[in-house]
Amino acid sequence: MEVNRSTEWGPARTLLVLALVLLGAPLYTLYHQFLLPTPNVHPYDPTTSLPHPSESTILFYAKYLSEDIGYRTVGTRQHAQADAWWYDKVQEIGQLCRRVVEKEPGRKLECNVWRQQGSGSHRFDIMSTRLYKTYVDISNIILRISDGTEHSKSDAVLINAHLDSTLPSPGAADDALAVGVMLECARTLIETPGWEPTHAIIFLFNNAEESLQDGSHLYATQHETAPTVRAVLNLEAAGTTGPELLFQATSEQMIEAYSYVPRPYGTIFANEIFSSGILLSDTDFRQFEQYLNVTGLDMAVVGNSYMYHMRGDLVENIEPGVAQHMADNTLALLRYLSSSDSTIPSLAKGFDARPRTVFLISLHWFFVYSFATAKVMYVMLFIASLALWRIARVQKVGAGFGAVLAATAGAILTANLVAFLMKYVLKRPLSWFKAEYHPVVLYAPAVISGMLIAQIPFSGPGKPSMERPIFMALLLFQSFLAAFGQVLNIGSSAAPFLGAVGFFAAMCVDTALALRTRSSSFNGDKFSANHVHNSGGNGQPGQVRTSGQELSLWSYVIAMLIPLTAGVQMLATTLVVFVPLTGRIGRDAPAEFIIASIVSILGAFCVSFIPALAHRFGPRFLRQMLWMSILSLGLTMAFFCAQDSFDRMHQRRLFVVHKENMMTRDQHLHIAAADGAPGFDTLVHAMAEKFGVEGIPPTRVIMDAYNGDWDILYPFSTFLSPYKIDLPFDPTYMSLVPVEQQFTVTAINDSVDEIAGTRRLTLKIDHPGIIWTVIAFDAYVLQWTLDNDPPDKFARHHIREASFYGTDTWHVSMLIKYPTLAPSEGMTNASTQGLKVNFIGIQENRMWPAKKSEADGSPVMKLFQELDVWLDEMTGGSVDAALLGCVGGETVI
């Protein structure tokens, strides 16, 4: 006799059983996803005495660079100090190499060390903005390990990390951690008995990444070993915790190489997100691709990105095991790529710049298969799903499709409605910022509420149950998305494929059980042929349930496993990257809606079974679930409304520029935030009352390409929402310096061809004691020394500079149309008297906290010290301010 599966378990027991899976699968997944290795303390294995990378040694290097030396901003004394210290360390590795060879006669091992120094320029477009970079006397440190033969040196793998740090950060993780990893890997390889590289390894410690990739450009365009590079490994950090993420892989050969690492962590999803340009970020990998035309892997530590480019990027905030994870994976890659089994030689003949390979990590396993295989698999699954539909004889699947689409739309719309309410009605934007998982807590009830609201039209008294039709529709929908997406060569189609696999297995089990039950009914049991009215668990009239409509509880357990593992993994990885960065992309950016959309889309995939489950016990149960989810949503919104967006470990980023106009001697404070959270306007007004001219409120200024006060951060300055505060005149302040020490922009080799209507000149920028100088001007440039393709129009041009410490002059030569376009004919900043140039730079000894230990008692540094203490007291340490002393002006040449 058949057991009525729909009523064997009531709602409470069913939800209790499913809750074990609903909670257990994600927690198990997250545990393995963020599991890190035990750090090696000693440089040699205590059991075998063989060398291995030591996290303790790596962190020693990182701490010395970031704390003993400090902020290594390009152009500063600390930057030069780090360059000298690291060059000594790399030379020590070269000496170790020679000693090892002497101890092992016949071993083929050779190490070459270079300190490269040079000048150059390149175009650096980012954020849909055209920008030009020039650099003078920038340095790189290079170590090549080969077997000493030309064959070994002719095909090399390059591994890169950068020594410098950015303006507001000591850069322990970004990127001192990675340079320490590289040096430890070099030591381990050299000390490994008998190890010989068939293909050379080039270790590039580039010393100018944060100045917009000048060091990697210098190497790629000017070093003698650059033409031998066949593949690149780039090591970066945008956080301080969790495993190192592979977020960019540009060939099948390099994805295959990555499969040899002991702890893989990367997917096609992360690769396609980064490649899409959604994340406004970039690495040195760009220069190697552009100028060397090579493939490679781009990897970074991304957990706890709240410390990215902040004061908190210290060794004490680097999670134990992070360095070991990066080192173990890097060492495995170097061993494989330098071996005789390596695919490095084949890359010299070319590679597919857009890899046709699906790769993903699931718990302990790393899966790799080609797009061709994916197409076959996904299409076959879709065909099998159609066949299963016929075998299972599920009716009303069309209505099931409607319910599935309605649930998806409901999840996305409801989550974004909550985002709208939080931002514009309740005035609590970024309330989720303090933890990567907070958006899930806030928006998950909205996702579930939206999915349940969308089911109401499909449920009602007297209507057949939609549980099984929706379940089958979910299978057909996801299998179709996978097949269709893969035909379009979208690698992320693996996500719906994985979901469909779970639903396919679940439906197979349920269909087998249904067929078995149907067979027993043909043997004389007439009970199953009757209609069964589901009471909804309380004896109330509900949906009509016919034999075969209800699902086995095992179907839910099977169908839930993959979405709750693969889906949660995708959601967690995405939020770890997006939450801290999206919270700092500008006041006017749609941060709320970006996060709400991420949670709703990936969250709906994780709980895609909910629409079917909502119909399991009738309309009354559906309404009860809906009211519970709405209540949960109200409680979570109330909770987040009471939360501060920032605290000491999850700080608001603030930029403060003390600008002295060299023409007028006026001084102002310029303040800007990189987010739209409440409280900034109030903070600025309080700052003006404390430090500004009495009775004069702060002025809100427009941020555009003509706001020269923020050109030191251009084009990232377009994210900022700036104010200007007038500072009181200090009669004791004397900023006049001798002419030979002044920041000036002049013209040399200046000549005019009135017949041709052109002017040829060289701009000479003298900036003693000034770093990160920027000039901006309007002109119709016909030729210049920056590149061979200036815009064929009258345009605004920005040129940013970076130079080694002690280098204080740079030039740019150009041929422009003459006379300069009058303001009435175009750009409002043009001048009929000549070429109007705006210029600005940072005083090398006027940065806080970078120069805190060297404070010279100047009025600017005293102001910064007082302001820093005041900000800490006013905000409870929830603000991290980069305070920069700048000088600049405007001149007509």
Coordinates of N, CA and C in Angstrom, one line a residue, residues 5-12 14-15 465 467 534-537 542-543 545 612-622:
R5 N 3.3 10.5 0.5 CA 4.5 11.2 0.9 C 4.3 12.6 1.3
S6 N 3.3 13.3 0.9 CA 3.1 14.7 1.2 C 2.6 14.9 2.6
T7 N 2.1 13.9 3.2 CA 1.6 14.0 4.6 C 2.3 13.2 5.6
E8 N 3.3 12.4 5.1 CA 4.0 11.6 6.1 C 4.8 12.5 7.0
W9 N 5.3 13.6 6.5 CA 6.1 14.5 7.3 C 5.3 15.9 7.2
G10 N 5.1 16.5 8.4 CA 4.4 17.8 8.4 C 5.4 18.9 8.2
P11 N 5.0 20.1 8.2 CA 5.9 21.3 7.9 C 7.0 21.4 8.9
A12 N 6.7 21.2 10.2 CA 7.7 21.4 11.2 C 8.8 20.4 11.1
T14 N 9.6 18.6 8.4 CA 10.2 18.7 7.1 C 11.3 19.9 7.2
L15 N 10.8 21.0 7.7 CA 11.8 22.2 7.8 C 12.9 21.9 8.7
S465 N -1.4 21.2 -6.8 CA -0.1 21.6 -6.3 C 0.9 21.9 -7.4
E467 N 4.2 22.0 -6.7 CA 5.5 21.6 -6.2 C 6.4 20.9 -7.2
N534 N -4.7 18.5 0.6 CA -3.7 18.9 1.6 C -4.3 19.9 2.6
S535 N -4.3 19.6 3.8 CA -4.9 20.6 4.8 C -3.9 21.7 5.1
G536 N -2.7 21.7 4.6 CA -1.8 22.7 5.0 C -1.2 22.5 6.4
G537 N -1.5 21.4 7.0 CA -0.9 21.1 8.3 C -1.8 21.4 9.4
G542 N -7.0 23.1 1.5 CA -5.8 23.6 0.8 C -5.8 23.2 -0.7
Q543 N -4.6 23.1 -1.3 CA -4.5 22.7 -2.6 C -4.8 21.3 -2.8
R545 N -4.0 17.8 -4.2 CA -2.8 17.1 -4.5 C -3.2 15.8 -5.1
A612 N 9.5 25.7 -5.0 CA 8.8 24.4 -4.9 C 8.4 24.0 -3.5
L613 N 9.3 24.3 -2.6 CA 9.0 23.9 -1.2 C 7.8 24.7 -0.7
A614 N 7.7 26.0 -1.2 CA 6.6 26.8 -0.7 C 5.2 26.2 -1.0
H615 N 5.2 25.4 -2.0 CA 3.9 24.8 -2.4 C 3.7 23.4 -1.8
R616 N 4.6 22.9 -1.0 CA 4.5 21.5 -0.5 C 3.3 21.3 0.4
F617 N 3.0 22.3 1.2 CA 1.9 22.1 2.2 C 0.7 23.0 2.0
G618 N 0.6 23.5 0.8 CA -0.6 24.3 0.5 C -0.5 25.8 0.7
P619 N -1.5 26.6 0.4 CA -1.5 28.0 0.4 C -1.3 28.6 1.9
R620 N -1.9 27.9 2.8 CA -1.8 28.4 4.2 C -0.3 28.4 4.6
F621 N 0.4 27.3 4.3 CA 1.8 27.2 4.6 C 2.6 28.2 3.9
L622 N 2.3 28.5 2.6 CA 2.9 29.5 1.9 C 2.8 30.9 2.5

